[in-house]
Short mmCIF file of C-alpha atoms in Angstrom, two decimals:
data_model
loop_
_atom_site.label_atom_id
_atom_site.label_comp_id
_atom_site.label_asym_id
_atom_site.label_seq_id
_atom_site.Cartn_x
_atom_site.Cartn_y
_atom_site.Cartn_z
CA UNK A 1 -25.04 33.46 0.32
CA UNK A 2 -23.12 30.59 0.97
CA UNK A 3 -25.53 27.86 0.80
CA UNK A 4 -25.06 24.31 1.70
CA UNK A 5 -27.00 21.63 -0.32
CA UNK A 6 -27.35 18.46 1.45
CA UNK A 7 -28.75 15.55 -0.85
CA UNK A 8 -29.48 12.14 -0.74
CA UNK A 9 -28.09 11.23 -4.05
CA UNK A 10 -25.00 12.50 -6.21
CA UNK A 11 -27.02 14.78 -8.72
CA UNK A 12 -24.94 13.54 -11.89
CA UNK A 13 -25.87 12.55 -14.71
CA UNK A 14 -29.10 14.70 -14.26
CA UNK A 15 -31.53 12.26 -15.94
CA UNK A 16 -34.35 11.90 -13.81
CA UNK A 17 -35.79 12.63 -10.40
CA UNK A 18 -33.86 14.03 -7.60
CA UNK A 19 -30.49 14.39 -9.23
CA UNK A 20 -32.19 16.56 -12.23
CA UNK A 21 -33.69 18.86 -9.61
CA UNK A 22 -30.46 19.72 -7.94
CA UNK A 23 -28.43 19.83 -10.49
CA UNK A 24 -30.79 22.66 -12.41
CA UNK A 25 -31.26 24.47 -9.42
CA UNK A 26 -27.44 24.52 -8.69
CA UNK A 27 -26.42 25.33 -12.23
CA UNK A 28 -28.58 28.57 -12.07
CA UNK A 29 -28.17 29.33 -8.17
CA UNK A 30 -24.17 29.04 -8.95
CA UNK A 31 -24.03 32.06 -11.01
CA UNK A 32 -24.74 34.40 -7.71
CA UNK A 33 -24.15 32.26 -4.97
CA UNK A 34 -21.40 30.08 -3.37
CA UNK A 35 -22.55 26.54 -3.31
CA UNK A 36 -21.39 23.74 -1.48
CA UNK A 37 -22.42 20.32 -1.63
CA UNK A 38 -22.68 17.02 0.70
CA UNK A 39 -23.94 13.85 -0.76
CA UNK A 40 -24.01 10.09 -1.10
CA UNK A 41 -22.67 7.95 -3.77
CA UNK A 42 -24.03 4.42 -3.61
CA UNK A 43 -21.29 3.27 -6.34
CA UNK A 44 -17.63 4.56 -6.87
CA UNK A 45 -17.96 5.09 -10.31
CA UNK A 46 -20.28 8.18 -9.94
CA UNK A 47 -17.00 9.78 -8.84
CA UNK A 48 -15.73 10.43 -12.41
CA UNK A 49 -18.53 13.16 -12.74
CA UNK A 50 -16.80 15.09 -9.94
CA UNK A 51 -15.62 17.67 -12.43
CA UNK A 52 -19.24 18.08 -13.67
CA UNK A 53 -20.43 19.28 -10.49
CA UNK A 54 -17.24 21.27 -9.47
CA UNK A 55 -18.48 23.52 -12.25
CA UNK A 56 -21.18 24.95 -10.03
CA UNK A 57 -20.51 23.50 -6.48
CA UNK A 58 -17.09 25.26 -4.50
CA UNK A 59 -16.90 22.29 -2.86
CA UNK A 60 -18.03 18.52 -3.25
CA UNK A 61 -17.91 16.51 -0.45
CA UNK A 62 -19.22 12.82 -1.08
CA UNK A 63 -19.59 10.00 1.63
CA UNK A 64 -19.46 6.43 -0.03
CA UNK A 65 -22.54 4.62 0.70
CA UNK A 66 -23.23 1.03 -0.94
CA UNK A 67 -26.67 -0.33 -1.72
CA UNK A 68 -25.44 -3.64 -0.02
CA UNK A 69 -24.37 -2.00 3.45
CA UNK A 70 -27.99 0.23 3.40
CA UNK A 71 -30.02 -3.16 2.64
CA UNK A 72 -28.03 -4.73 5.37
CA UNK A 73 -28.91 -2.02 8.04
CA UNK A 74 -32.47 -1.89 7.00
CA UNK A 75 -32.44 -6.15 7.55
CA UNK A 76 -30.50 -5.61 11.08
CA UNK A 77 -33.07 -2.74 12.11
CA UNK A 78 -36.36 -4.37 10.83
CA UNK A 79 -38.37 -3.53 13.82
CA UNK A 80 -36.99 -0.04 14.50
CA UNK A 81 -39.51 2.53 14.98
CA UNK A 82 -37.87 4.39 11.94
CA UNK A 83 -38.96 4.48 8.82
CA UNK A 84 -36.43 2.18 6.47
CA UNK A 85 -35.84 5.13 4.03
CA UNK A 86 -34.12 6.97 7.00
CA UNK A 87 -32.24 3.55 8.16
CA UNK A 88 -30.93 3.05 4.61
CA UNK A 89 -29.70 6.79 4.52
CA UNK A 90 -28.13 6.58 7.81
CA UNK A 91 -24.36 7.43 8.02
CA UNK A 92 -22.46 8.46 11.00
CA UNK A 93 -19.56 9.58 8.26
CA UNK A 94 -22.27 11.96 6.92
CA UNK A 95 -22.88 13.24 10.24
CA UNK A 96 -19.34 14.21 10.90
CA UNK A 97 -18.92 15.61 7.39
CA UNK A 98 -21.65 18.19 7.95
CA UNK A 99 -20.10 18.74 11.27
CA UNK A 100 -16.94 19.60 9.66
CA UNK A 101 -18.40 21.47 6.63
CA UNK A 102 -20.24 23.92 9.27
CA UNK A 103 -17.30 24.67 11.50
CA UNK A 104 -14.81 25.51 8.39
CA UNK A 105 -17.40 27.55 5.97
CA UNK A 106 -19.69 30.28 7.38
CA UNK A 107 -23.08 28.95 5.64
CA UNK A 108 -25.70 31.10 5.52
CA UNK A 109 -28.58 28.67 4.91
CA UNK A 110 -28.87 25.07 4.51
CA UNK A 111 -30.76 23.27 2.10
CA UNK A 112 -31.47 19.70 2.77
CA UNK A 113 -33.32 17.44 -0.05
CA UNK A 114 -35.93 15.05 1.03
CA UNK A 115 -36.99 13.83 4.32
CA UNK A 116 -34.39 10.79 4.45
CA UNK A 117 -31.64 13.68 4.78
CA UNK A 118 -33.58 15.69 7.62
CA UNK A 119 -31.53 13.32 10.19
CA UNK A 120 -28.57 15.37 9.37
CA UNK A 121 -29.76 18.90 9.45
CA UNK A 122 -33.03 18.83 11.39
CA UNK A 123 -31.01 19.44 15.09
CA UNK A 124 -28.93 22.31 14.01
CA UNK A 125 -30.67 25.33 15.55
CA UNK A 126 -27.19 27.62 15.25
CA UNK A 127 -28.34 27.35 11.36
CA UNK A 128 -31.18 28.36 9.02
CA UNK A 129 -32.35 25.09 7.39
CA UNK A 130 -34.69 24.64 4.53
CA UNK A 131 -36.29 21.12 4.22
CA UNK A 132 -37.15 20.47 0.77
CA UNK A 133 -39.43 17.34 0.14
CA UNK A 134 -40.11 16.13 -3.19
CA UNK A 135 -43.79 15.26 -1.85
CA UNK A 136 -45.71 14.49 1.11
CA UNK A 137 -43.78 11.18 1.88
CA UNK A 138 -46.79 10.26 3.94
CA UNK A 139 -49.29 10.92 1.49
CA UNK A 140 -47.35 8.41 -0.68
CA UNK A 141 -47.52 5.57 1.91
CA UNK A 142 -51.14 6.56 2.46
CA UNK A 143 -51.87 6.04 -1.19
CA UNK A 144 -50.04 3.09 -1.37
CA UNK A 145 -51.68 1.33 1.50
CA UNK A 146 -55.26 2.01 0.30
CA UNK A 147 -54.22 0.50 -3.26
CA UNK A 148 -52.53 -2.56 -1.95
CA UNK A 149 -54.39 -5.82 -3.01
CA UNK A 150 -51.93 -8.31 -1.29
CA UNK A 151 -52.94 -8.56 2.52
CA UNK A 152 -49.28 -8.86 3.73
CA UNK A 153 -48.49 -5.74 1.57
CA UNK A 154 -51.34 -4.06 2.83
CA UNK A 155 -50.39 -4.74 6.61
CA UNK A 156 -46.70 -3.38 5.54
CA UNK A 157 -47.61 -0.45 3.85
CA UNK A 158 -50.01 0.50 6.55
CA UNK A 159 -47.13 -0.23 9.08
CA UNK A 160 -44.68 2.04 7.13
CA UNK A 161 -47.33 4.59 6.79
CA UNK A 162 -47.11 5.15 10.62
CA UNK A 163 -43.84 5.33 10.98
CA UNK A 164 -43.52 7.70 8.30
CA UNK A 165 -46.14 9.89 9.59
CA UNK A 166 -44.45 10.04 13.20
CA UNK A 167 -41.08 10.87 11.68
CA UNK A 168 -42.35 13.51 9.38
CA UNK A 169 -43.28 15.54 12.44
CA UNK A 170 -39.22 16.53 12.22
CA UNK A 171 -40.56 19.29 9.54
CA UNK A 172 -41.18 21.28 12.82
CA UNK A 173 -37.54 21.67 13.25
CA UNK A 174 -37.08 23.45 10.28
CA UNK A 175 -37.13 27.48 9.37
CA UNK A 176 -38.70 26.51 5.92
CA UNK A 177 -40.51 23.50 4.26
CA UNK A 178 -40.82 23.33 0.66
CA UNK A 179 -43.15 21.04 -1.28
CA UNK A 180 -43.69 20.38 -5.22
CA UNK A 181 -47.49 21.16 -5.19
CA UNK A 182 -50.41 22.73 -3.23
CA UNK A 183 -51.52 19.60 -2.84
CA UNK A 184 -48.67 18.02 -0.84
CA UNK A 185 -48.67 21.66 1.08
CA UNK A 186 -52.07 21.08 2.21
CA UNK A 187 -52.02 17.39 3.07
CA UNK A 188 -48.91 18.23 5.45
CA UNK A 189 -50.38 21.19 7.05
CA UNK A 190 -53.30 19.10 7.94
CA UNK A 191 -51.27 16.24 8.94
CA UNK A 192 -49.06 18.22 11.32
CA UNK A 193 -50.29 21.50 11.67
CA UNK A 194 -47.79 23.71 10.19
CA UNK A 195 -47.99 26.94 8.67
CA UNK A 196 -44.37 27.53 7.31
CA UNK A 197 -44.94 25.17 4.05
CA UNK A 198 -44.27 26.65 0.51
CA UNK A 199 -44.60 25.48 -2.87
CA UNK A 200 -41.56 24.85 -4.77
CA UNK A 201 -42.62 23.30 -8.08
CA UNK A 202 -40.37 20.89 -10.22
CA UNK A 203 -39.09 22.54 -13.69
CA UNK A 204 -38.33 21.67 -17.07
CA UNK A 205 -35.22 22.67 -19.06
CA UNK A 206 -36.67 24.64 -21.66
CA UNK A 207 -33.56 24.64 -23.77
CA UNK A 208 -33.53 20.83 -23.89
CA UNK A 209 -37.15 20.53 -24.25
CA UNK A 210 -38.23 23.23 -26.49
CA UNK A 211 -40.38 22.56 -29.73
CA UNK A 212 -42.54 25.16 -31.76
CA UNK A 213 -43.37 22.56 -34.58
CA UNK A 214 -44.71 19.39 -33.14
CA UNK A 215 -46.41 17.18 -35.83
CA UNK A 216 -50.16 16.57 -34.73
CA UNK A 217 -50.59 14.49 -37.77
CA UNK A 218 -49.32 11.62 -35.59
CA UNK A 219 -51.96 9.56 -34.18
CA UNK A 220 -50.90 6.22 -33.73
CA UNK A 221 -47.86 6.09 -30.63
CA UNK A 222 -48.45 6.41 -27.11
CA UNK A 223 -45.39 7.19 -24.61
CA UNK A 224 -44.84 6.56 -20.68
CA UNK A 225 -41.33 7.56 -19.16
CA UNK A 226 -39.51 7.31 -15.98
CA UNK A 227 -37.06 5.64 -13.99
CA UNK A 228 -38.32 1.87 -14.41
CA UNK A 229 -36.88 0.72 -11.11
CA UNK A 230 -38.73 2.75 -8.97
CA UNK A 231 -41.86 1.45 -7.61
CA UNK A 232 -44.58 3.78 -8.50
CA UNK A 233 -43.34 4.04 -12.25
CA UNK A 234 -43.16 -0.11 -12.43
CA UNK A 235 -46.94 -0.10 -10.87
CA UNK A 236 -47.91 2.41 -13.50
CA UNK A 237 -46.51 0.85 -16.63
CA UNK A 238 -48.18 -2.61 -15.83
CA UNK A 239 -51.41 -1.10 -14.62
CA UNK A 240 -51.43 0.90 -18.26
CA UNK A 241 -50.38 -2.20 -20.24
CA UNK A 242 -52.64 -4.65 -18.45
CA UNK A 243 -55.67 -2.68 -17.55
CA UNK A 244 -56.12 0.06 -20.05
CA UNK A 245 -54.28 -0.64 -23.06
CA UNK A 246 -56.40 -3.38 -24.08
CA UNK A 247 -59.32 -1.20 -24.17
CA UNK A 248 -57.74 1.37 -25.96
CA UNK A 249 -56.54 -1.31 -28.50
CA UNK A 250 -60.04 -2.29 -29.24
CA UNK A 251 -60.62 0.96 -30.89
CA UNK A 252 -57.02 1.61 -31.74
CA UNK A 253 -55.62 -2.02 -32.71
CA UNK A 254 -52.37 -0.54 -34.13
CA UNK A 255 -51.45 1.58 -31.37
CA UNK A 256 -48.13 1.43 -30.27
CA UNK A 257 -46.81 2.04 -26.68
CA UNK A 258 -43.20 3.05 -25.71
CA UNK A 259 -42.26 2.85 -22.32
CA UNK A 260 -39.08 4.86 -21.90
CA UNK A 261 -36.51 5.00 -18.84
CA UNK A 262 -33.21 3.76 -17.37
CA UNK A 263 -33.06 0.82 -15.47
CA UNK A 264 -36.04 -1.28 -16.56
CA UNK A 265 -36.78 -4.26 -13.90
CA UNK A 266 -37.80 -8.00 -15.08
CA UNK A 267 -41.52 -6.67 -14.59
CA UNK A 268 -41.60 -3.94 -16.71
CA UNK A 269 -39.25 -5.82 -19.37
CA UNK A 270 -42.16 -8.40 -19.46
CA UNK A 271 -44.76 -6.13 -20.46
CA UNK A 272 -42.79 -5.90 -23.91
CA UNK A 273 -44.46 -7.21 -27.23
CA UNK A 274 -44.90 -6.18 -30.50
CA UNK A 275 -46.94 -3.06 -29.84
CA UNK A 276 -45.10 -2.22 -26.62
CA UNK A 277 -41.65 -1.26 -26.62
CA UNK A 278 -39.61 -1.23 -23.47
CA UNK A 279 -36.60 1.29 -24.42
CA UNK A 280 -34.33 1.41 -21.48
CA UNK A 281 -32.26 4.52 -21.17
CA UNK A 282 -33.34 7.20 -24.05
CA UNK A 283 -30.50 9.63 -24.78
CA UNK A 284 -32.89 12.30 -26.20
CA UNK A 285 -36.25 11.87 -24.85
CA UNK A 286 -37.38 14.99 -26.11
CA UNK A 287 -37.09 13.52 -29.66
CA UNK A 288 -39.08 10.45 -28.40
CA UNK A 289 -41.54 12.52 -27.09
CA UNK A 290 -42.08 14.56 -30.46
CA UNK A 291 -42.69 11.24 -32.36
CA UNK A 292 -45.73 10.11 -30.13
CA UNK A 293 -49.37 11.46 -30.23
CA UNK A 294 -49.94 11.20 -26.50
CA UNK A 295 -47.74 11.06 -23.33
CA UNK A 296 -49.63 9.19 -20.46
CA UNK A 297 -48.88 9.46 -16.79
CA UNK A 298 -51.10 6.71 -14.84
CA UNK A 299 -49.24 6.98 -12.01
CA UNK A 300 -51.15 5.57 -8.68
CA UNK A 301 -48.79 6.60 -6.07
CA UNK A 302 -47.15 9.84 -5.10
CA UNK A 303 -47.64 13.58 -5.10
CA UNK A 304 -46.09 16.72 -6.31
CA UNK A 305 -45.33 17.72 -9.84
CA UNK A 306 -43.87 14.70 -12.17
CA UNK A 307 -41.16 14.97 -14.94
CA UNK A 308 -43.08 12.63 -17.12
CA UNK A 309 -46.09 15.34 -17.30
CA UNK A 310 -44.23 18.81 -17.41
CA UNK A 311 -41.59 17.52 -20.17
CA UNK A 312 -44.12 16.44 -22.62
CA UNK A 313 -46.22 19.76 -22.07
CA UNK A 314 -43.21 21.56 -22.89
CA UNK A 315 -42.64 20.06 -26.01
CA UNK A 316 -46.81 20.52 -26.77
CA UNK A 317 -47.58 16.86 -26.47
CA UNK A 318 -50.99 16.48 -25.02
CA UNK A 319 -50.68 14.29 -21.49
CA UNK A 320 -53.56 12.13 -20.01
CA UNK A 321 -53.09 11.55 -16.13
CA UNK A 322 -54.27 10.30 -13.17
CA UNK A 323 -55.01 12.59 -9.94
CA UNK A 324 -50.90 12.29 -8.98
CA UNK A 325 -49.27 14.22 -10.96
CA UNK A 326 -52.10 16.43 -12.10
CA UNK A 327 -53.41 18.22 -8.72
CA UNK A 328 -50.04 19.64 -8.28
CA UNK A 329 -49.62 21.55 -11.27
CA UNK A 330 -52.77 23.81 -10.26
CA UNK A 331 -54.42 24.14 -14.05
CA UNK A 332 -57.42 23.01 -15.13
CA UNK A 333 -58.16 19.67 -17.14
CA UNK A 334 -57.48 20.50 -20.74
CA UNK A 335 -54.71 22.69 -20.02
CA UNK A 336 -51.88 20.52 -21.37
CA UNK A 337 -53.39 17.72 -19.25
CA UNK A 338 -56.66 15.74 -19.32
CA UNK A 339 -57.46 14.50 -15.62
CA UNK A 340 -58.61 11.05 -15.73
CA UNK A 341 -59.82 10.16 -12.49
CA UNK A 342 -61.01 6.41 -13.15
CA UNK A 343 -59.93 3.84 -15.56
CA UNK A 344 -63.05 4.78 -17.77
CA UNK A 345 -62.14 8.31 -18.17
CA UNK A 346 -58.54 7.39 -18.98
CA UNK A 347 -59.33 5.21 -21.91
CA UNK A 348 -61.77 7.41 -23.26
CA UNK A 349 -59.59 10.53 -22.78
CA UNK A 350 -56.64 8.80 -24.54
CA UNK A 351 -58.84 7.57 -27.35
CA UNK A 352 -60.24 10.85 -28.03
CA UNK A 353 -56.97 12.56 -28.16
CA UNK A 354 -55.75 9.84 -30.76
CA UNK A 355 -58.96 9.99 -32.76
CA UNK A 356 -58.88 14.00 -32.89
CA UNK A 357 -55.84 16.05 -34.46
CA UNK A 358 -57.19 19.16 -33.72
CA UNK A 359 -57.74 18.30 -29.76
CA UNK A 360 -54.17 17.10 -29.64
CA UNK A 361 -53.14 20.57 -31.01
CA UNK A 362 -55.66 22.38 -28.53
CA UNK A 363 -54.49 20.71 -25.52
CA UNK A 364 -50.53 20.35 -26.40
CA UNK A 365 -50.41 24.27 -27.12
CA UNK A 366 -52.10 25.00 -24.16
CA UNK A 367 -49.69 23.02 -22.30
CA UNK A 368 -46.62 24.19 -23.56
CA UNK A 369 -47.98 27.77 -22.89
CA UNK A 370 -48.23 27.01 -19.27
CA UNK A 371 -44.78 25.15 -18.81
CA UNK A 372 -43.30 28.37 -20.45
CA UNK A 373 -45.10 30.78 -18.02
CA UNK A 374 -44.70 28.97 -14.86
CA UNK A 375 -42.29 25.87 -15.00
CA UNK A 376 -38.82 26.62 -16.60
CA UNK A 377 -35.76 25.99 -14.05
CA UNK A 378 -34.86 29.82 -13.78
CA UNK A 379 -38.24 30.55 -12.57
CA UNK A 380 -37.97 27.99 -9.84
CA UNK A 381 -34.32 28.86 -9.11
CA UNK A 382 -35.72 32.46 -8.44
CA UNK A 383 -38.28 31.27 -5.95
CA UNK A 384 -35.95 29.15 -4.06
CA UNK A 385 -33.36 32.13 -4.00
CA UNK A 386 -36.60 34.15 -2.40
CA UNK A 387 -37.07 31.50 0.20
CA UNK A 388 -33.29 31.27 0.78
CA UNK A 389 -33.23 35.18 1.13
CA UNK A 390 -36.14 34.92 3.20
CA UNK A 391 -34.56 32.41 5.64
CA UNK A 392 -31.33 33.68 6.10
CA UNK A 393 -32.58 37.23 6.79
CA UNK A 394 -31.93 40.27 5.08
CA UNK A 395 -28.18 41.14 5.71
CA UNK A 396 -27.28 37.67 3.80
CA UNK A 397 -25.95 37.14 0.34
CA UNK A 398 -25.31 40.84 -0.58
CA UNK A 399 -22.58 39.63 -3.07
CA UNK A 400 -21.79 38.01 -6.45
CA UNK A 401 -20.24 34.76 -6.25
CA UNK A 402 -19.40 31.89 -8.74
CA UNK A 403 -18.78 28.46 -7.83
CA UNK A 404 -16.81 26.68 -9.83
CA UNK A 405 -13.57 24.54 -10.27
CA UNK A 406 -11.18 26.62 -8.46
CA UNK A 407 -12.26 25.20 -5.08
CA UNK A 408 -10.41 22.97 -3.09
CA UNK A 409 -9.87 19.18 -3.93
CA UNK A 410 -13.43 17.02 -3.73
CA UNK A 411 -13.76 15.27 -0.58
CA UNK A 412 -14.64 11.55 -0.33
CA UNK A 413 -15.38 9.65 2.83
#
């Protein structure tokens, strides 16, 4: 098949989140299909990585959209009925680019990443289209609104939630919608009355996160990971250090906590102390996971399946998680992850793991099995390929084609 990926962010380097998913799916699917990419760059320095993507995409087509311009658009359209994420990524050049690509290439199916990019592909009825949502975006805003303490922020979150729910009806324009978990699937189906919503989970690089010999004698280190300029991670880091860690330290005064992730904002850096280490970007994250006894995911906003949960599971490191990040796994509590539904249970679960090496090994070993059975990128890519074939139709994609560096020059607008 000839597949057009419409991505909201330039998918390299593939460290976390959206970039990680698109990169790994393309890496595998390019062995069997001809892939084309349309995406944004927010900094021209990202273009130095174009050759890394041309190994997998026959064409790489980029629109330059600097952050300052996006922020200005949001300011100008502050009273718009559209969610700010839609306005932030609005671009006439991207519309023109996608139109030109569809005229020049006989695309079998369009893969659109994230609700924010639906504005470019929702109204193309002559092409088969899949919308791939990292989570139910309205569920994210519903949780954010519910947990807001500041009255002004609560009002803003409720205002944005209303706009997101209305805009999210755009999913009705797609042949198929994908979400990361059954939780997201059920929420969107109930919210919008749709049945064409399927699950495509996040995955793990099983070569990069492979361990058969985790040291379960380690009992004094906790790790939390993620992009530390992303609001749910910022909130989770502060919540863990300020509201959960003091109770854990009463039982384990020498515990060391590692908050690992690129671009930590001031609020995250301010959490650092003699016992709390804010590392910034970590090149070998698997090694840091393996040096820790427990991984935590105290996320309070969002949905889906989270890398910060799947990666330590793949290494056999036990995880304690809130409902966010756990519900999307489709497993029972204790199968790699212990579900903590409130503060007391979170503290209790972490302390139990720190105090019991046998429990750490039992939970961690089962988690590794779950990930290797269900969450490798090869399995996720195979499922996406199945969705592509179902959407494009039985006559499409019978040949074997590889992407690669022999394609035409990169197009930058």
